[in-house]
């Protein structure tokens, strides 16, 4: 079930398999164990002409848990679909802030990580625009 507090930013709609029909990507949260943050997964489903959806993948190791963002809190920043791919963004830390962006694309009938951006900066001396950043295209 989708965690209500994640709201609209936890669902994205767009064409991922290039068939002209909107597909869905969403963050789902599993039932929590006592005193632990709930595991989260990325679920992607392909749309069909009859307004139904077919599950494409549930990726269990993509979305960070709510307690993995440091002092900043829940690190989940956003889930979007653009340029035919899924983009997952995280943000967290305290005085030292960090962020990650992962881009996934459906090709050759499977899902691939095609890009990763990560950065960090000290809030006492820099802003996100001045972060040390690594950007990798696979």
Short mmCIF file of N, CA and C in Angstrom, two decimals:
data_model
loop_
_atom_site.label_atom_id
_atom_site.label_comp_id
_atom_site.label_asym_id
_atom_site.label_seq_id
_atom_site.Cartn_x
_atom_site.Cartn_y
_atom_site.Cartn_z
N UNK A 1 0.84 -1.17 0.00
CA UNK A 1 0.00 0.00 0.00
C UNK A 1 0.89 1.24 0.00
N UNK A 2 0.48 2.23 -0.72
CA UNK A 2 1.20 3.49 -0.80
C UNK A 2 1.07 4.25 0.51
N UNK A 3 2.18 4.73 1.02
CA UNK A 3 2.14 5.49 2.27
C UNK A 3 1.47 6.83 2.02
N UNK A 4 0.37 7.16 2.70
CA UNK A 4 -0.34 8.41 2.45
C UNK A 4 0.52 9.65 2.62
N UNK A 5 1.46 9.65 3.56
CA UNK A 5 2.25 10.86 3.79
C UNK A 5 3.20 11.17 2.63
N UNK A 6 3.49 10.20 1.77
CA UNK A 6 4.33 10.48 0.61
C UNK A 6 3.55 11.27 -0.43
N UNK A 7 2.26 11.12 -0.44
CA UNK A 7 1.40 11.93 -1.29
C UNK A 7 1.65 11.77 -2.77
N UNK A 8 1.34 12.84 -3.51
CA UNK A 8 1.41 12.83 -4.97
C UNK A 8 2.80 12.54 -5.50
N UNK A 9 3.85 12.91 -4.75
CA UNK A 9 5.19 12.73 -5.27
C UNK A 9 5.61 11.26 -5.29
N UNK A 10 4.76 10.36 -4.79
CA UNK A 10 5.08 8.94 -4.78
C UNK A 10 4.45 8.18 -5.94
N UNK A 11 3.78 8.88 -6.85
CA UNK A 11 3.18 8.27 -8.04
C UNK A 11 3.54 9.12 -9.25
N UNK A 12 3.98 8.45 -10.31
CA UNK A 12 4.29 9.15 -11.55
C UNK A 12 3.65 8.41 -12.71
N UNK A 13 3.24 9.16 -13.72
CA UNK A 13 2.58 8.59 -14.89
C UNK A 13 3.28 9.06 -16.15
N UNK A 14 3.52 8.15 -17.08
CA UNK A 14 4.14 8.47 -18.36
C UNK A 14 4.40 7.20 -19.15
N UNK A 15 4.75 7.35 -20.41
CA UNK A 15 4.97 6.21 -21.29
C UNK A 15 6.40 5.68 -21.12
N UNK A 16 6.54 4.50 -20.56
CA UNK A 16 7.86 3.92 -20.29
C UNK A 16 8.28 2.84 -21.29
N UNK A 17 7.32 2.20 -21.94
CA UNK A 17 7.66 1.13 -22.87
C UNK A 17 7.39 1.51 -24.33
N UNK A 18 7.21 2.79 -24.57
CA UNK A 18 7.09 3.37 -25.91
C UNK A 18 5.95 2.78 -26.75
N UNK A 19 4.81 2.53 -26.08
CA UNK A 19 3.64 2.04 -26.81
C UNK A 19 2.55 3.10 -26.93
N UNK A 20 2.84 4.31 -26.43
CA UNK A 20 1.87 5.40 -26.52
C UNK A 20 0.80 5.38 -25.44
N UNK A 21 0.87 4.44 -24.50
CA UNK A 21 -0.10 4.32 -23.42
C UNK A 21 0.59 4.68 -22.11
N UNK A 22 -0.04 5.53 -21.28
CA UNK A 22 0.59 5.91 -20.01
C UNK A 22 0.79 4.70 -19.09
N UNK A 23 1.96 4.66 -18.47
CA UNK A 23 2.33 3.64 -17.49
C UNK A 23 2.43 4.30 -16.12
N UNK A 24 2.54 3.49 -15.07
CA UNK A 24 2.62 4.01 -13.71
C UNK A 24 3.89 3.55 -13.01
N UNK A 25 4.46 4.45 -12.23
CA UNK A 25 5.53 4.12 -11.30
C UNK A 25 5.07 4.64 -9.95
N UNK A 26 5.29 3.87 -8.91
CA UNK A 26 4.87 4.31 -7.58
C UNK A 26 5.75 3.69 -6.50
N UNK A 27 5.78 4.37 -5.37
CA UNK A 27 6.47 3.85 -4.20
C UNK A 27 5.43 3.14 -3.35
N UNK A 28 5.74 1.92 -2.98
CA UNK A 28 4.87 1.18 -2.08
C UNK A 28 5.65 0.92 -0.79
N UNK A 29 4.92 0.81 0.29
CA UNK A 29 5.53 0.59 1.59
C UNK A 29 4.94 -0.67 2.19
N UNK A 30 5.81 -1.56 2.62
CA UNK A 30 5.36 -2.81 3.22
C UNK A 30 5.00 -2.59 4.68
N UNK A 31 4.32 -3.53 5.27
CA UNK A 31 3.97 -3.42 6.69
C UNK A 31 5.24 -3.37 7.52
N UNK A 32 5.25 -2.47 8.47
CA UNK A 32 6.44 -2.27 9.31
C UNK A 32 6.55 -3.35 10.38
N UNK A 33 7.79 -3.67 10.69
CA UNK A 33 8.05 -4.48 11.86
C UNK A 33 8.05 -3.53 13.05
N UNK A 34 7.79 -4.03 14.20
CA UNK A 34 7.71 -3.17 15.38
C UNK A 34 9.02 -2.40 15.58
N UNK A 35 8.92 -1.09 15.79
CA UNK A 35 10.05 -0.21 16.06
C UNK A 35 11.05 -0.12 14.91
N UNK A 36 10.64 -0.41 13.71
CA UNK A 36 11.52 -0.28 12.55
C UNK A 36 10.77 0.46 11.45
N UNK A 37 11.52 1.17 10.62
CA UNK A 37 10.90 1.82 9.46
C UNK A 37 10.47 0.77 8.46
N UNK A 38 9.38 1.04 7.79
CA UNK A 38 8.84 0.10 6.81
C UNK A 38 9.71 0.03 5.56
N UNK A 39 9.95 -1.19 5.06
CA UNK A 39 10.65 -1.31 3.78
C UNK A 39 9.80 -0.72 2.66
N UNK A 40 10.46 -0.11 1.70
CA UNK A 40 9.78 0.48 0.54
C UNK A 40 10.28 -0.15 -0.74
N UNK A 41 9.43 -0.13 -1.74
CA UNK A 41 9.80 -0.67 -3.05
C UNK A 41 9.30 0.25 -4.15
N UNK A 42 9.92 0.14 -5.29
CA UNK A 42 9.47 0.83 -6.50
C UNK A 42 8.67 -0.16 -7.31
N UNK A 43 7.41 0.18 -7.59
CA UNK A 43 6.53 -0.66 -8.39
C UNK A 43 6.28 0.05 -9.71
N UNK A 44 6.43 -0.69 -10.81
CA UNK A 44 6.17 -0.13 -12.14
C UNK A 44 5.20 -1.06 -12.86
N UNK A 45 4.16 -0.47 -13.43
CA UNK A 45 3.14 -1.23 -14.15
C UNK A 45 2.89 -0.58 -15.51
N UNK A 46 2.75 -1.41 -16.52
CA UNK A 46 2.48 -0.92 -17.88
C UNK A 46 0.98 -0.83 -18.11
N UNK A 47 0.56 0.29 -18.70
CA UNK A 47 -0.84 0.48 -19.03
C UNK A 47 -1.22 -0.27 -20.29
N UNK A 48 -2.52 -0.54 -20.43
CA UNK A 48 -3.02 -1.21 -21.64
C UNK A 48 -4.17 -0.40 -22.22
N UNK A 49 -4.58 -0.76 -23.41
CA UNK A 49 -5.65 -0.03 -24.11
C UNK A 49 -6.98 -0.10 -23.37
N UNK A 50 -7.20 -1.13 -22.56
CA UNK A 50 -8.48 -1.27 -21.86
C UNK A 50 -8.44 -0.65 -20.46
N UNK A 51 -7.52 0.30 -20.23
CA UNK A 51 -7.40 1.02 -18.96
C UNK A 51 -7.06 0.13 -17.77
N UNK A 52 -6.38 -0.96 -18.01
CA UNK A 52 -5.88 -1.80 -16.92
C UNK A 52 -4.35 -1.73 -16.93
N UNK A 53 -3.73 -2.33 -15.92
CA UNK A 53 -2.27 -2.29 -15.80
C UNK A 53 -1.73 -3.69 -15.57
N UNK A 54 -0.53 -3.92 -16.09
CA UNK A 54 0.17 -5.17 -15.90
C UNK A 54 1.47 -4.88 -15.17
N UNK A 55 1.71 -5.60 -14.08
CA UNK A 55 2.93 -5.40 -13.31
C UNK A 55 4.16 -5.69 -14.17
N UNK A 56 5.10 -4.76 -14.17
CA UNK A 56 6.36 -4.96 -14.87
C UNK A 56 7.45 -5.38 -13.89
N UNK A 57 7.56 -4.65 -12.76
CA UNK A 57 8.61 -4.97 -11.79
C UNK A 57 8.27 -4.38 -10.43
N UNK A 58 8.73 -5.06 -9.39
CA UNK A 58 8.77 -4.50 -8.04
C UNK A 58 10.24 -4.55 -7.64
N UNK A 59 10.86 -3.40 -7.50
CA UNK A 59 12.28 -3.31 -7.16
C UNK A 59 12.40 -2.98 -5.66
N UNK A 60 12.91 -3.94 -4.90
CA UNK A 60 12.96 -3.80 -3.45
C UNK A 60 14.14 -2.99 -2.93
N UNK A 61 15.16 -2.76 -3.72
CA UNK A 61 16.37 -2.11 -3.21
C UNK A 61 16.61 -0.74 -3.84
N UNK A 62 15.55 -0.01 -4.15
CA UNK A 62 15.69 1.29 -4.81
C UNK A 62 15.32 2.44 -3.88
N UNK A 63 14.27 2.30 -3.12
CA UNK A 63 13.74 3.38 -2.29
C UNK A 63 14.24 3.24 -0.85
N UNK A 64 14.84 4.30 -0.31
CA UNK A 64 15.32 4.29 1.07
C UNK A 64 14.15 4.30 2.05
N UNK A 65 14.40 3.75 3.25
CA UNK A 65 13.40 3.77 4.31
C UNK A 65 13.31 5.17 4.91
N UNK A 66 12.22 5.43 5.62
CA UNK A 66 11.98 6.75 6.22
C UNK A 66 13.03 7.15 7.24
N UNK A 67 13.71 6.18 7.85
CA UNK A 67 14.70 6.50 8.88
C UNK A 67 16.14 6.54 8.35
N UNK A 68 16.31 6.57 7.03
CA UNK A 68 17.65 6.54 6.45
C UNK A 68 18.11 7.91 5.93
N UNK A 69 17.46 8.96 6.37
CA UNK A 69 17.81 10.30 5.90
C UNK A 69 18.60 11.14 6.87
N UNK A 70 19.02 10.56 7.98
CA UNK A 70 19.76 11.33 8.97
C UNK A 70 18.85 12.30 9.70
N UNK A 71 19.42 13.36 10.22
CA UNK A 71 18.68 14.38 10.96
C UNK A 71 17.59 15.01 10.08
N UNK A 72 17.84 15.09 8.79
CA UNK A 72 16.92 15.72 7.85
C UNK A 72 15.57 15.02 7.86
N UNK A 73 15.55 13.73 8.16
CA UNK A 73 14.30 12.98 8.19
C UNK A 73 14.17 12.06 6.99
N UNK A 74 12.95 11.81 6.59
CA UNK A 74 12.65 10.90 5.48
C UNK A 74 13.41 11.35 4.23
N UNK A 75 14.27 10.50 3.66
CA UNK A 75 15.08 10.91 2.52
C UNK A 75 14.36 10.88 1.16
N UNK A 76 13.17 10.29 1.10
CA UNK A 76 12.48 10.24 -0.19
C UNK A 76 12.14 11.65 -0.64
N UNK A 77 12.64 12.03 -1.81
CA UNK A 77 12.41 13.37 -2.34
C UNK A 77 11.35 13.37 -3.44
N UNK A 78 11.53 12.51 -4.46
CA UNK A 78 10.54 12.51 -5.53
C UNK A 78 10.69 11.28 -6.42
N UNK A 79 9.62 11.04 -7.15
CA UNK A 79 9.56 10.01 -8.17
C UNK A 79 8.93 10.66 -9.39
N UNK A 80 9.64 10.66 -10.52
CA UNK A 80 9.12 11.26 -11.74
C UNK A 80 9.38 10.35 -12.93
N UNK A 81 8.63 10.61 -13.98
CA UNK A 81 8.89 9.97 -15.27
C UNK A 81 9.14 11.10 -16.25
N UNK A 82 10.32 11.06 -16.86
CA UNK A 82 10.61 12.03 -17.93
C UNK A 82 11.58 11.40 -18.92
N UNK A 83 11.50 11.85 -20.13
CA UNK A 83 12.32 11.31 -21.22
C UNK A 83 12.23 9.78 -21.30
N UNK A 84 11.05 9.24 -20.99
CA UNK A 84 10.82 7.80 -21.10
C UNK A 84 11.51 6.96 -20.05
N UNK A 85 11.93 7.58 -18.95
CA UNK A 85 12.59 6.82 -17.89
C UNK A 85 12.07 7.25 -16.52
N UNK A 86 12.35 6.43 -15.52
CA UNK A 86 11.93 6.68 -14.15
C UNK A 86 13.10 7.30 -13.40
N UNK A 87 12.84 8.40 -12.69
CA UNK A 87 13.86 9.08 -11.91
C UNK A 87 13.45 9.09 -10.44
N UNK A 88 14.30 8.51 -9.58
CA UNK A 88 14.08 8.46 -8.13
C UNK A 88 15.11 9.38 -7.48
N UNK A 89 14.64 10.29 -6.60
CA UNK A 89 15.53 11.25 -5.94
C UNK A 89 15.43 11.13 -4.43
N UNK A 90 16.61 11.17 -3.77
CA UNK A 90 16.72 11.14 -2.31
C UNK A 90 17.47 12.39 -1.85
N UNK A 91 17.21 12.79 -0.60
CA UNK A 91 17.90 13.95 -0.02
C UNK A 91 17.93 13.77 1.49
N UNK A 92 19.09 14.00 2.11
CA UNK A 92 19.17 13.83 3.55
C UNK A 92 20.42 14.43 4.15
N UNK A 93 20.67 14.09 5.41
CA UNK A 93 21.85 14.55 6.13
C UNK A 93 21.49 15.47 7.27
N UNK A 94 22.49 16.26 7.69
CA UNK A 94 22.30 17.29 8.71
C UNK A 94 23.09 18.51 8.26
N UNK A 95 24.18 18.85 8.96
CA UNK A 95 25.03 19.95 8.45
C UNK A 95 25.67 19.57 7.12
N UNK A 96 26.05 18.32 6.99
CA UNK A 96 26.49 17.79 5.70
C UNK A 96 25.26 17.20 5.03
N UNK A 97 24.86 17.75 3.93
CA UNK A 97 23.70 17.25 3.18
C UNK A 97 24.17 16.40 2.03
N UNK A 98 23.36 15.45 1.65
CA UNK A 98 23.66 14.57 0.52
C UNK A 98 22.40 14.39 -0.30
N UNK A 99 22.60 14.02 -1.56
CA UNK A 99 21.47 13.71 -2.43
C UNK A 99 21.89 12.68 -3.46
N UNK A 100 20.90 11.92 -3.93
CA UNK A 100 21.11 10.91 -4.97
C UNK A 100 19.95 10.98 -5.95
N UNK A 101 20.26 10.73 -7.20
CA UNK A 101 19.23 10.61 -8.24
C UNK A 101 19.59 9.39 -9.08
N UNK A 102 18.63 8.51 -9.25
CA UNK A 102 18.83 7.29 -10.03
C UNK A 102 17.82 7.25 -11.17
N UNK A 103 18.32 6.98 -12.37
CA UNK A 103 17.46 6.94 -13.55
C UNK A 103 17.43 5.51 -14.10
N UNK A 104 16.20 4.99 -14.30
CA UNK A 104 15.98 3.64 -14.81
C UNK A 104 15.21 3.70 -16.12
N UNK A 105 15.58 2.82 -17.06
CA UNK A 105 14.89 2.79 -18.35
C UNK A 105 14.57 1.34 -18.72
N UNK A 106 13.40 1.18 -19.34
CA UNK A 106 12.98 -0.11 -19.85
C UNK A 106 13.51 -0.27 -21.27
N UNK A 107 14.32 -1.28 -21.48
CA UNK A 107 14.85 -1.55 -22.82
C UNK A 107 15.17 -3.03 -22.92
N UNK A 108 15.10 -3.57 -24.11
CA UNK A 108 15.37 -5.00 -24.33
C UNK A 108 14.57 -5.88 -23.38
N UNK A 109 13.31 -5.47 -23.11
CA UNK A 109 12.37 -6.22 -22.28
C UNK A 109 12.82 -6.41 -20.84
N UNK A 110 13.60 -5.44 -20.32
CA UNK A 110 14.04 -5.48 -18.93
C UNK A 110 14.33 -4.07 -18.44
N UNK A 111 14.56 -3.91 -17.14
CA UNK A 111 14.84 -2.61 -16.53
C UNK A 111 16.32 -2.47 -16.26
N UNK A 112 16.87 -1.27 -16.57
CA UNK A 112 18.29 -1.02 -16.39
C UNK A 112 18.50 0.33 -15.69
N UNK A 113 19.47 0.36 -14.79
CA UNK A 113 19.93 1.61 -14.23
C UNK A 113 20.80 2.26 -15.29
N UNK A 114 20.41 3.45 -15.77
CA UNK A 114 21.17 4.09 -16.85
C UNK A 114 21.90 5.35 -16.40
N UNK A 115 21.63 5.79 -15.18
CA UNK A 115 22.32 6.99 -14.69
C UNK A 115 22.22 7.12 -13.19
N UNK A 116 23.27 7.69 -12.60
CA UNK A 116 23.29 7.94 -11.16
C UNK A 116 24.02 9.25 -10.90
N UNK A 117 23.40 10.09 -10.10
CA UNK A 117 24.00 11.36 -9.68
C UNK A 117 24.01 11.38 -8.16
N UNK A 118 25.15 11.71 -7.57
CA UNK A 118 25.20 11.84 -6.11
C UNK A 118 26.05 13.06 -5.78
N UNK A 119 25.66 13.73 -4.72
CA UNK A 119 26.38 14.91 -4.31
C UNK A 119 26.28 15.14 -2.83
N UNK A 120 27.18 16.01 -2.32
CA UNK A 120 27.13 16.38 -0.91
C UNK A 120 27.73 17.77 -0.75
N UNK A 121 27.33 18.43 0.34
CA UNK A 121 27.84 19.76 0.64
C UNK A 121 27.65 20.08 2.11
N UNK A 122 28.48 20.95 2.63
CA UNK A 122 28.40 21.41 4.01
C UNK A 122 27.56 22.68 4.03
N UNK A 123 26.46 22.67 4.76
CA UNK A 123 25.52 23.79 4.73
C UNK A 123 26.09 25.08 5.31
N UNK A 124 27.15 24.98 6.11
CA UNK A 124 27.76 26.17 6.67
C UNK A 124 28.61 26.94 5.68
N UNK A 125 28.95 26.31 4.54
CA UNK A 125 29.85 26.95 3.59
C UNK A 125 29.39 26.87 2.14
N UNK A 126 28.32 26.14 1.87
CA UNK A 126 27.91 25.94 0.47
C UNK A 126 26.41 25.71 0.38
N UNK A 127 25.93 25.76 -0.84
CA UNK A 127 24.54 25.40 -1.14
C UNK A 127 24.53 24.20 -2.06
N UNK A 128 23.37 23.68 -2.33
CA UNK A 128 23.27 22.52 -3.22
C UNK A 128 23.88 22.81 -4.59
N UNK A 129 23.75 24.04 -5.05
CA UNK A 129 24.32 24.42 -6.35
C UNK A 129 25.84 24.33 -6.36
N UNK A 130 26.46 24.33 -5.17
CA UNK A 130 27.92 24.28 -5.06
C UNK A 130 28.41 22.92 -4.56
N UNK A 131 27.56 21.92 -4.58
CA UNK A 131 27.88 20.60 -4.04
C UNK A 131 28.98 19.91 -4.86
N UNK A 132 29.73 19.06 -4.18
CA UNK A 132 30.62 18.13 -4.87
C UNK A 132 29.72 17.06 -5.45
N UNK A 133 29.77 16.88 -6.76
CA UNK A 133 28.80 16.00 -7.41
C UNK A 133 29.49 15.05 -8.38
N UNK A 134 29.00 13.82 -8.38
CA UNK A 134 29.40 12.81 -9.36
C UNK A 134 28.18 12.46 -10.18
N UNK A 135 28.34 12.46 -11.49
CA UNK A 135 27.24 12.14 -12.41
C UNK A 135 27.73 11.07 -13.36
N UNK A 136 27.10 9.89 -13.31
CA UNK A 136 27.54 8.76 -14.10
C UNK A 136 26.42 8.32 -15.03
N UNK A 137 26.74 8.17 -16.30
CA UNK A 137 25.82 7.61 -17.28
C UNK A 137 26.32 6.22 -17.65
N UNK A 138 25.43 5.23 -17.55
CA UNK A 138 25.82 3.86 -17.85
C UNK A 138 25.44 3.50 -19.26
#
